[in-house]
Short mmCIF file of C-alpha atoms in Angstrom, two decimals:
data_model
loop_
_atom_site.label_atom_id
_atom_site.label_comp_id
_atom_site.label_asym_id
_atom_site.label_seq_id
_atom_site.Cartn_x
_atom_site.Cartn_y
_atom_site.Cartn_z
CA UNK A 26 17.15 28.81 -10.41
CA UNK A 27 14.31 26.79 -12.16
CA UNK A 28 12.40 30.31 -12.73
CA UNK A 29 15.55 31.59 -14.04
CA UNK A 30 16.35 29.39 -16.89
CA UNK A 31 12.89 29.30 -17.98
CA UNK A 32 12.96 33.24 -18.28
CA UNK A 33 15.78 32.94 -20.56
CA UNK A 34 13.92 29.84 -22.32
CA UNK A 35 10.70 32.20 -22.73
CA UNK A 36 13.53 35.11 -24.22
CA UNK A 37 14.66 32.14 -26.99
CA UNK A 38 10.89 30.89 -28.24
CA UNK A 39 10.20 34.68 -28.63
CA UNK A 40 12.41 34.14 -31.88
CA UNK A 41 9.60 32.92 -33.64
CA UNK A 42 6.89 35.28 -33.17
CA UNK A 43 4.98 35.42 -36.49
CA UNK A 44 6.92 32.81 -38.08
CA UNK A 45 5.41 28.82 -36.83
CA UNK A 46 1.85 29.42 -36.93
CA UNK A 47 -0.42 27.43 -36.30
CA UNK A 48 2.39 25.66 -34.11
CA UNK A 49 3.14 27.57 -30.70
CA UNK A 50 6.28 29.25 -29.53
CA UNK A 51 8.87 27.04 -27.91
CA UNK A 52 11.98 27.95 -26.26
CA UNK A 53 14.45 25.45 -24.78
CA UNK A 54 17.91 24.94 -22.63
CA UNK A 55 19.89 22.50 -21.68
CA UNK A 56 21.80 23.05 -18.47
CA UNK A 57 24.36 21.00 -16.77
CA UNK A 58 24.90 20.01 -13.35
CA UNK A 59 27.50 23.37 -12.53
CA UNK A 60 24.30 25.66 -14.03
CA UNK A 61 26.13 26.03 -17.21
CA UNK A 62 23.73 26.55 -20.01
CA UNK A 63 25.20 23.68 -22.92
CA UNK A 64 22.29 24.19 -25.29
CA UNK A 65 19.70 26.65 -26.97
CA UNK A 66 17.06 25.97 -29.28
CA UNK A 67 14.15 27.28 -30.06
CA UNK A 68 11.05 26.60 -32.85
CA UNK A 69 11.55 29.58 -35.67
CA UNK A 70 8.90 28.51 -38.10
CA UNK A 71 6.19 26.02 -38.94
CA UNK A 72 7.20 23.00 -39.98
CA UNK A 73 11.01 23.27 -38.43
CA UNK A 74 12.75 21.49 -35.62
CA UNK A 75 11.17 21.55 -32.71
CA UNK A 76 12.83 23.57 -29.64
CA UNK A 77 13.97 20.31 -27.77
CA UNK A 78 15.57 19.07 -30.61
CA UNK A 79 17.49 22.50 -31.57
CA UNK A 80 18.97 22.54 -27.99
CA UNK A 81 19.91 18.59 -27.49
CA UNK A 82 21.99 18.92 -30.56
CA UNK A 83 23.41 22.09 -29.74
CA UNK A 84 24.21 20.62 -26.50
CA UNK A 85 25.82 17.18 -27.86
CA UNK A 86 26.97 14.99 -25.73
CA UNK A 87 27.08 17.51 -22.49
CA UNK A 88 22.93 16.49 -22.32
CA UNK A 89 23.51 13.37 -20.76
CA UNK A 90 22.77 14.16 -16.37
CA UNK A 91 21.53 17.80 -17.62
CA UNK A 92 18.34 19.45 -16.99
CA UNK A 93 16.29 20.59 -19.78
CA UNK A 94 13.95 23.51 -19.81
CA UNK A 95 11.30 23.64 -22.07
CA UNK A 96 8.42 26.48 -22.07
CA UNK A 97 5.68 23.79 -23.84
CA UNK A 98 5.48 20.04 -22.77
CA UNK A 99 7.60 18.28 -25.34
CA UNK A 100 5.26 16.34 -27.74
CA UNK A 101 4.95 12.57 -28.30
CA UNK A 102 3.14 12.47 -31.89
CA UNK A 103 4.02 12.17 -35.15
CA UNK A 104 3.63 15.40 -36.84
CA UNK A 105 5.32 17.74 -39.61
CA UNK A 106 8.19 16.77 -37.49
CA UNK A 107 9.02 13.18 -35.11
CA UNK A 108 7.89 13.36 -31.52
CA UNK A 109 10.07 15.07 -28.79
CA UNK A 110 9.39 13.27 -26.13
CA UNK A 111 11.61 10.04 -27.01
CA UNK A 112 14.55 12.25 -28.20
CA UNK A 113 14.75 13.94 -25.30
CA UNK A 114 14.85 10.75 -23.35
CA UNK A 115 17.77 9.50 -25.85
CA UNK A 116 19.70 12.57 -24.75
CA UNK A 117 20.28 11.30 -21.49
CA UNK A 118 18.82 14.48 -19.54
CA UNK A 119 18.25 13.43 -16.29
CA UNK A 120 15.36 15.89 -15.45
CA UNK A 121 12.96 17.99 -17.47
CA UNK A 122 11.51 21.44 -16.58
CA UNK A 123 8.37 22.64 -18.00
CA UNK A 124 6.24 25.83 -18.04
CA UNK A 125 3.37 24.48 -19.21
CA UNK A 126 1.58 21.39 -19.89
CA UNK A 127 0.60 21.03 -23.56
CA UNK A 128 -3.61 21.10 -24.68
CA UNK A 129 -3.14 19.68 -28.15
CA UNK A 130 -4.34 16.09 -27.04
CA UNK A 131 -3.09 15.27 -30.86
CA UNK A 132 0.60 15.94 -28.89
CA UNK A 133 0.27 15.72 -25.32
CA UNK A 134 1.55 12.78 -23.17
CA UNK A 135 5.03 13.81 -23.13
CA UNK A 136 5.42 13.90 -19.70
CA UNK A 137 4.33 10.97 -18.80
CA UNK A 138 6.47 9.56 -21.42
CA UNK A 139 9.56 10.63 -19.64
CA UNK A 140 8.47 10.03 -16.15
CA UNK A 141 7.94 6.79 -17.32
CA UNK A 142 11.66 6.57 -18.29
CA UNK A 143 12.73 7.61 -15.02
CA UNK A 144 13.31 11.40 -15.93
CA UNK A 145 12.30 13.73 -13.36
CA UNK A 146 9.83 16.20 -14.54
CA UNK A 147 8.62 19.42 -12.90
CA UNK A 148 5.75 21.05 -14.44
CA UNK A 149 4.40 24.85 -14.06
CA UNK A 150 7.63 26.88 -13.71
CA UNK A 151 6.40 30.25 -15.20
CA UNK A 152 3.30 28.71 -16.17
CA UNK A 153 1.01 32.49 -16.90
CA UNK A 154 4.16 33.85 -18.47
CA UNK A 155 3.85 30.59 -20.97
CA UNK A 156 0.28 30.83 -21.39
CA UNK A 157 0.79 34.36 -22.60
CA UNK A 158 3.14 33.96 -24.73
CA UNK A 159 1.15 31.23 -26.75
CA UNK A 160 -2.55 32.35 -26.12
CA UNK A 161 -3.36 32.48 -29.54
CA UNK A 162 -2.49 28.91 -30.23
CA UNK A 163 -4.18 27.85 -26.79
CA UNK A 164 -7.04 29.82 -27.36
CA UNK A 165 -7.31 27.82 -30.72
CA UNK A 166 -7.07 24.34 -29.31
CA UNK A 167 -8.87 24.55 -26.06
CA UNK A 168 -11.91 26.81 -27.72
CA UNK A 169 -11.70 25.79 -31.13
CA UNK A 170 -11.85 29.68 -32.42
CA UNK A 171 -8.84 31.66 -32.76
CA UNK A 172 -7.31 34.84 -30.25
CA UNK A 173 -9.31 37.50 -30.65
CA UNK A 174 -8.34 41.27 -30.78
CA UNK A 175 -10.14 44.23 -30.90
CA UNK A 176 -8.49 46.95 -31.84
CA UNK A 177 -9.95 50.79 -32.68
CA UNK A 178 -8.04 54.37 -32.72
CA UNK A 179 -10.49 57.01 -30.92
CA UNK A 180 -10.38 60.76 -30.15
CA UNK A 181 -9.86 62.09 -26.81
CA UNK A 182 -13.57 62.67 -26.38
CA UNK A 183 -14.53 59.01 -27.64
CA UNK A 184 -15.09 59.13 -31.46
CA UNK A 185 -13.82 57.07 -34.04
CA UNK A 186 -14.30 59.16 -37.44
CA UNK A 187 -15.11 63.04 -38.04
CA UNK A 188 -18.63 61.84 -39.39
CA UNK A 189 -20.56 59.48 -41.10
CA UNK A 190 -18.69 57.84 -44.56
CA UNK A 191 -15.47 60.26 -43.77
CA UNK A 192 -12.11 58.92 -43.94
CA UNK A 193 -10.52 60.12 -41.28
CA UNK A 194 -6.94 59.72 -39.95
CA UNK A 195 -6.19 58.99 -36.59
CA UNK A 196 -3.47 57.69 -34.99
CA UNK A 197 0.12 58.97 -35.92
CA UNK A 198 3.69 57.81 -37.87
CA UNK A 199 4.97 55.67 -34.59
CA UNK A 200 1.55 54.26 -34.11
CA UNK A 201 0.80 53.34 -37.84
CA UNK A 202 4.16 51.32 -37.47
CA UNK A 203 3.29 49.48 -34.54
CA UNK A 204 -0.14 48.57 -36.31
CA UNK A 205 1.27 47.25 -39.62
CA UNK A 206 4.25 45.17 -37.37
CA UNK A 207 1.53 43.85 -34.90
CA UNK A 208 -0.09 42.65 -38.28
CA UNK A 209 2.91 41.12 -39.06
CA UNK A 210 2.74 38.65 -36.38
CA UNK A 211 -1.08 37.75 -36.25
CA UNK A 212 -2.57 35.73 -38.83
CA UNK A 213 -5.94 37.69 -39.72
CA UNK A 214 -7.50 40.79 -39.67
CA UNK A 215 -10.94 41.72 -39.51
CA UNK A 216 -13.28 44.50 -40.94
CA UNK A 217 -16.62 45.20 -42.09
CA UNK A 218 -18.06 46.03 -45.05
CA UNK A 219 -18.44 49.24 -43.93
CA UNK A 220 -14.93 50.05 -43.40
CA UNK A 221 -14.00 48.30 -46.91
CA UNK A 222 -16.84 50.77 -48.66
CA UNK A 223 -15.05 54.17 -46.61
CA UNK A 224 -11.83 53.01 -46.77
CA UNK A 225 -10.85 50.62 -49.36
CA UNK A 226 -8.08 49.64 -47.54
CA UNK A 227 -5.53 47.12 -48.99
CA UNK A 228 -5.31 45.28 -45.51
CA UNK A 229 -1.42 44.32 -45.81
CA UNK A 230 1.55 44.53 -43.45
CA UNK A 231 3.34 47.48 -44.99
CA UNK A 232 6.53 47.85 -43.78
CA UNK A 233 6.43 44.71 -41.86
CA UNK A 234 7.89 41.25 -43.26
CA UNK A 235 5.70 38.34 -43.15
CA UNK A 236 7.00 34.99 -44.29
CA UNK A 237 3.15 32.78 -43.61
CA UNK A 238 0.46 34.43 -45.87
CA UNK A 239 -2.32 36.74 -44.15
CA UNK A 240 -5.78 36.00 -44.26
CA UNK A 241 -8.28 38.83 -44.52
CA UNK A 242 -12.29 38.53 -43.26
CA UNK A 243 -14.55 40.54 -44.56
CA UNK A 244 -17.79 40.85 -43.04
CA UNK A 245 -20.20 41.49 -45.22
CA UNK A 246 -23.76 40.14 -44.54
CA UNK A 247 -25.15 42.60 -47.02
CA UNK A 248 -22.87 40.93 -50.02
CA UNK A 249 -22.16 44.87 -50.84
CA UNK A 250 -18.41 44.61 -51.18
CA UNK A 251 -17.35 45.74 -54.59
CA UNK A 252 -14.78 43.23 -56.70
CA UNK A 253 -13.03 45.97 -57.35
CA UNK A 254 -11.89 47.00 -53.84
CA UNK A 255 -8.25 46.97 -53.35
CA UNK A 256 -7.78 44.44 -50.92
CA UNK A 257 -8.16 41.94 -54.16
CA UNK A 258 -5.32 43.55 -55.56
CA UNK A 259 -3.00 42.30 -52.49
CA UNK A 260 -4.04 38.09 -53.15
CA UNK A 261 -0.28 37.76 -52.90
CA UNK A 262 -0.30 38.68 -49.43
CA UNK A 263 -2.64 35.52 -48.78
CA UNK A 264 -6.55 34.74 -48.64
CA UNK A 265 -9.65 37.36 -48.64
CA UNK A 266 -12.40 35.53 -47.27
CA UNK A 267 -16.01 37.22 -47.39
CA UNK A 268 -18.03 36.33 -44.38
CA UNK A 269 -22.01 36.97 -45.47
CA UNK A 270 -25.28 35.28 -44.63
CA UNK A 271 -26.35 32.03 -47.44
CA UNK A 272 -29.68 34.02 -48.24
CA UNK A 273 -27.52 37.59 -49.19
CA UNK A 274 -24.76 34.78 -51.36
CA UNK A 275 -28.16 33.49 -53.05
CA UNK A 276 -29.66 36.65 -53.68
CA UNK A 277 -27.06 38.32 -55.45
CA UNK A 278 -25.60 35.38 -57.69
CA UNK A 279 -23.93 37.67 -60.22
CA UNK A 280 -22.50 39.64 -57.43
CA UNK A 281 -21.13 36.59 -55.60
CA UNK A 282 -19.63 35.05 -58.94
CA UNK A 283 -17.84 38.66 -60.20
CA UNK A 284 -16.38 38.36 -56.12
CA UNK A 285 -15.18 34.69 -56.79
CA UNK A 286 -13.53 35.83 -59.96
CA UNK A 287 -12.13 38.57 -58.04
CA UNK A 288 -10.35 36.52 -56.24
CA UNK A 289 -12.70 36.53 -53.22
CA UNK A 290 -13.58 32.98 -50.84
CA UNK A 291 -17.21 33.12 -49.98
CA UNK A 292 -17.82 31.73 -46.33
CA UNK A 293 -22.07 31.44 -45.69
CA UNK A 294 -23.30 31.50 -42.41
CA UNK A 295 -26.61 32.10 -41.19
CA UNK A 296 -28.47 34.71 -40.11
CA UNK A 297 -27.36 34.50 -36.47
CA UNK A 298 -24.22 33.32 -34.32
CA UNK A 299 -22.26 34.28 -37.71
CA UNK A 300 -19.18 35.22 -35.36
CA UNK A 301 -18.97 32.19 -33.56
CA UNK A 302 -19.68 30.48 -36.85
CA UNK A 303 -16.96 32.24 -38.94
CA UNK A 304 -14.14 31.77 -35.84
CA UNK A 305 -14.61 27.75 -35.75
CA UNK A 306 -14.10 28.22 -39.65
CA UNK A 307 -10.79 30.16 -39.52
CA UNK A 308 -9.73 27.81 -36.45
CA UNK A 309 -10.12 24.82 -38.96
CA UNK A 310 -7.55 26.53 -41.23
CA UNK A 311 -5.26 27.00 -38.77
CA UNK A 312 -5.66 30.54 -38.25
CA UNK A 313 -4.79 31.15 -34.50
CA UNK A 314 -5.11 34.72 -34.23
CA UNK A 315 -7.35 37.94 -35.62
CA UNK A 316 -7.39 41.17 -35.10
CA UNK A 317 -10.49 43.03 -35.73
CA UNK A 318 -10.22 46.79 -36.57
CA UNK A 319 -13.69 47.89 -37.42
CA UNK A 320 -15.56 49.35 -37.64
CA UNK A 321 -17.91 50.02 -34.55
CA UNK A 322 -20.65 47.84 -35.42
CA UNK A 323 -18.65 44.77 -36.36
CA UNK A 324 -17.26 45.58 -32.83
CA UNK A 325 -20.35 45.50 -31.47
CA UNK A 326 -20.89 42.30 -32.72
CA UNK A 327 -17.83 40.50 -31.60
CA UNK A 328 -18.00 42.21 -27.90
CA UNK A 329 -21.81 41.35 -27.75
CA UNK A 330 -20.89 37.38 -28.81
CA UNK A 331 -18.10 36.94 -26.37
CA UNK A 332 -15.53 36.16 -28.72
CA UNK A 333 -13.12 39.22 -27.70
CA UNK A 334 -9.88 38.24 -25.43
CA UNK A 335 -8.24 41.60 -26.00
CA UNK A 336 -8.77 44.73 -26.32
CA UNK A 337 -6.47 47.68 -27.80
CA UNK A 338 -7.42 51.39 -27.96
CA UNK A 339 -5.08 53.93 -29.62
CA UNK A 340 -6.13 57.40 -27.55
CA UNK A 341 -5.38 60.44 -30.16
CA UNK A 342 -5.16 63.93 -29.70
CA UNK A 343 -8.15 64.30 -32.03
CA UNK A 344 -11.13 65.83 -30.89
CA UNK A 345 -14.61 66.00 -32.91
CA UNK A 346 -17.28 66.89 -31.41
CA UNK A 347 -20.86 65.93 -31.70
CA UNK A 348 -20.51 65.96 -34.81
CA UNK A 349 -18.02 62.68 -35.12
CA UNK A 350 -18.96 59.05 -34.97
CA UNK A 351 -19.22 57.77 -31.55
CA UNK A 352 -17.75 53.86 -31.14
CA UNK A 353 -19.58 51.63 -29.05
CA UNK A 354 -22.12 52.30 -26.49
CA UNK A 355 -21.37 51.13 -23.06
CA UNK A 356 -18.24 51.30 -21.13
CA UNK A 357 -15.49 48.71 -22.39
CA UNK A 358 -11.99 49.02 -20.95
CA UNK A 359 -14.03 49.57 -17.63
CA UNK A 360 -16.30 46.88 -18.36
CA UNK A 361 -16.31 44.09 -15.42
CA UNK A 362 -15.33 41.78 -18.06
CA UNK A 363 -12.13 42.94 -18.49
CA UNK A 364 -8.90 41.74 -16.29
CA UNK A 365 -5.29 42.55 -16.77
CA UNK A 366 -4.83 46.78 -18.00
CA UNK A 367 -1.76 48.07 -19.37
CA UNK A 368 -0.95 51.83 -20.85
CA UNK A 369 1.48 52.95 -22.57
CA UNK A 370 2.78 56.06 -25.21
CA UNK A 371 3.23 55.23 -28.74
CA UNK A 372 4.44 58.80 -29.90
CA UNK A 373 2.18 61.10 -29.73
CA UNK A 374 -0.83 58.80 -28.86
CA UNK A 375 -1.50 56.26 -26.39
CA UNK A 376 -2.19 52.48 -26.82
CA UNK A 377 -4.82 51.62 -23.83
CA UNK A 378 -4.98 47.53 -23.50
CA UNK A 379 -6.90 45.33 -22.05
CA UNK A 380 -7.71 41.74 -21.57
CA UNK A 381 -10.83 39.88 -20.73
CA UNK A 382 -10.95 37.24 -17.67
CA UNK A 383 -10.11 34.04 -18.65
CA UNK A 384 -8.25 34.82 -21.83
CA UNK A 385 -4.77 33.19 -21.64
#
């Protein structure tokens, strides 16, 4: 029954999918001693109550013998909201079912907290399901860079664009909506200057509502971004940071202040490791999640650096030749690096996904 219950807890913290980041996704019931479920809560959005305490109140006074299922360890720190961990012992519940064991060590210790009490606790009911749900905020707090995504559209005979500097269009209507909602619920995206300089893309959920602002990364070692691109028309939508090397930021000072005034944040790195650098950055603002979709050699870069934990391919209809732009060298959906596959048709294309060992 324990497996059960924490299904339909994992159902509830789905409610706030792109709505509490940087905070994870928590579901939680409270079930009496017949099985009866007496409470639901779940966390909708950062900086709101907390799962536990949604369901104990829902519950009321039928808490007190229940059983309380909870997908994350309930927390024992003071943070945008009081600590779970001595409510729920207030309740009354006389045991406590958890998927998995929280790695903020700012807000772990809540199980020990209640065992301490004399609460029963069970930990690890569902615990991959759990870790799925939330691997971009584990991914965040255990490797202090955020969930990465790789994401690229490609032609049935593996090419990304028509040819070199062409603007090409890929995937179709029910795939474009899938993008812009996925974008909804991440909190970057990624692209290179290349794509910015083909493309000018605005980088916004269309179609999708967002209610926490959306960072976009440009990577730009080159500093060769225009101010007027039309991403910096879309500062509404949240922060367009430039990632480029010091020496480029130095060498073009007039270029670097008319991107400032633009409404651009400059982020230096150095000449090398400026992936690795640029994640630990975004992890320090509480981004948890990016998606990075192009183009091939800004690809290249993350898959060569290690930093990839998913991958998504949209497989078109398309097909170009020679004469279109290949994507990236060596086998990656294949690739030994890569664990759990999934397929499946998105209207008239198919989204290919894959995710590396050891991402959550």
């Amino acid at each position: 029954m324990d497996a059960l219950f924490m299904r339909k807890a994992l159902r509830l913290a789905e409610r706030g999918r792109g709505r509490t980041s940087p905070n994870p996704m928590v579901g939680a019931l409270v079930v009496d001693a017949d099985g009866v479920v007496v409470g639901r809560g779940a966390h909708e959005f950062a900086g709101g109550p907390h799962a536990e305490v949604v369901a104990l109140s829902d519950a009321g006074p039928r808490a007190r013998g229940a059983t309380l299922y909870c997908t994350l360890e309930p927390c024992n720190h003071l943070g945008r909201t009081g600590p779970c961990a001595p409510l729920v012992a207030e309740a009354g519940v006389s045991r406590v079912v958890i998927a998995a064991e929280d790695p903020n060590p700012a807000a772990t210790g809540g199980s020990r907290f209640l065992r301490d009490r004399g609460i029963d606790v069970t930990s690890g009911v569902l615990a991959d399901a759990a870790r799925r749900l939330n691997a971009p905020f584990l991914t965040r707090i255990t490797r202090g860079r955020p969930f990465v995504t790789m994401k690229i559209a490609i032609s049935m005979d593996g090419r990304i664009a028509q040819g070199t500097g062409v603007r090409t269009a890929l995937t179709g209507a029910a795939a474009n909506r899938l993008v812009h909602f996925e974008r909804a619920e991440v909190d970057a995206i990624a692209v290179g200057a290349g794509t910015v300089l083909t493309d000018d893309p605005v980088l916004t959920a269309r179609g999708a509502y967002r209610s926490l602002p959306f960072t976009r990364v440009l990577y730009d070692r080159n500093l060769a971004v225009p101010p007027s691109s039309r991403v910096f028309s879309t500062l509404d939508a949240g922060p367009v940071i430039i990632v480029s090397t010091g020496r480029a930021i130095e060498n073009r000072p007039a270029h670097a202040a008319a991107l400032r005034a633009a409404g651009a944040e400059l982020l230096p790195t150095g000449d090398h490791d400026e992936i690795r650098h640029s994640l630990a950055a975004l992890a320090d603002r509480g981004v948890s999640s990016v998606v990075v979709e192009g183009g091939a050699r800004l690809h290249q870069a993350f898959w060569d650096a290690g930093t990839v934990d998913r991958v998504q391919m949209y497989v078109t209809r398309h097909v170009f030749g020679e004469s279109g732009v290949a994507w990236l060298p060596g086998p990656v959906l294949s690739s030994d690096r890569i664990g759990r596959r999934a397929a499946r048709p998105v209207g008239d294309d198919v989204l290919l996904e894959g995710y590396v060992h050891g991402a959550h």
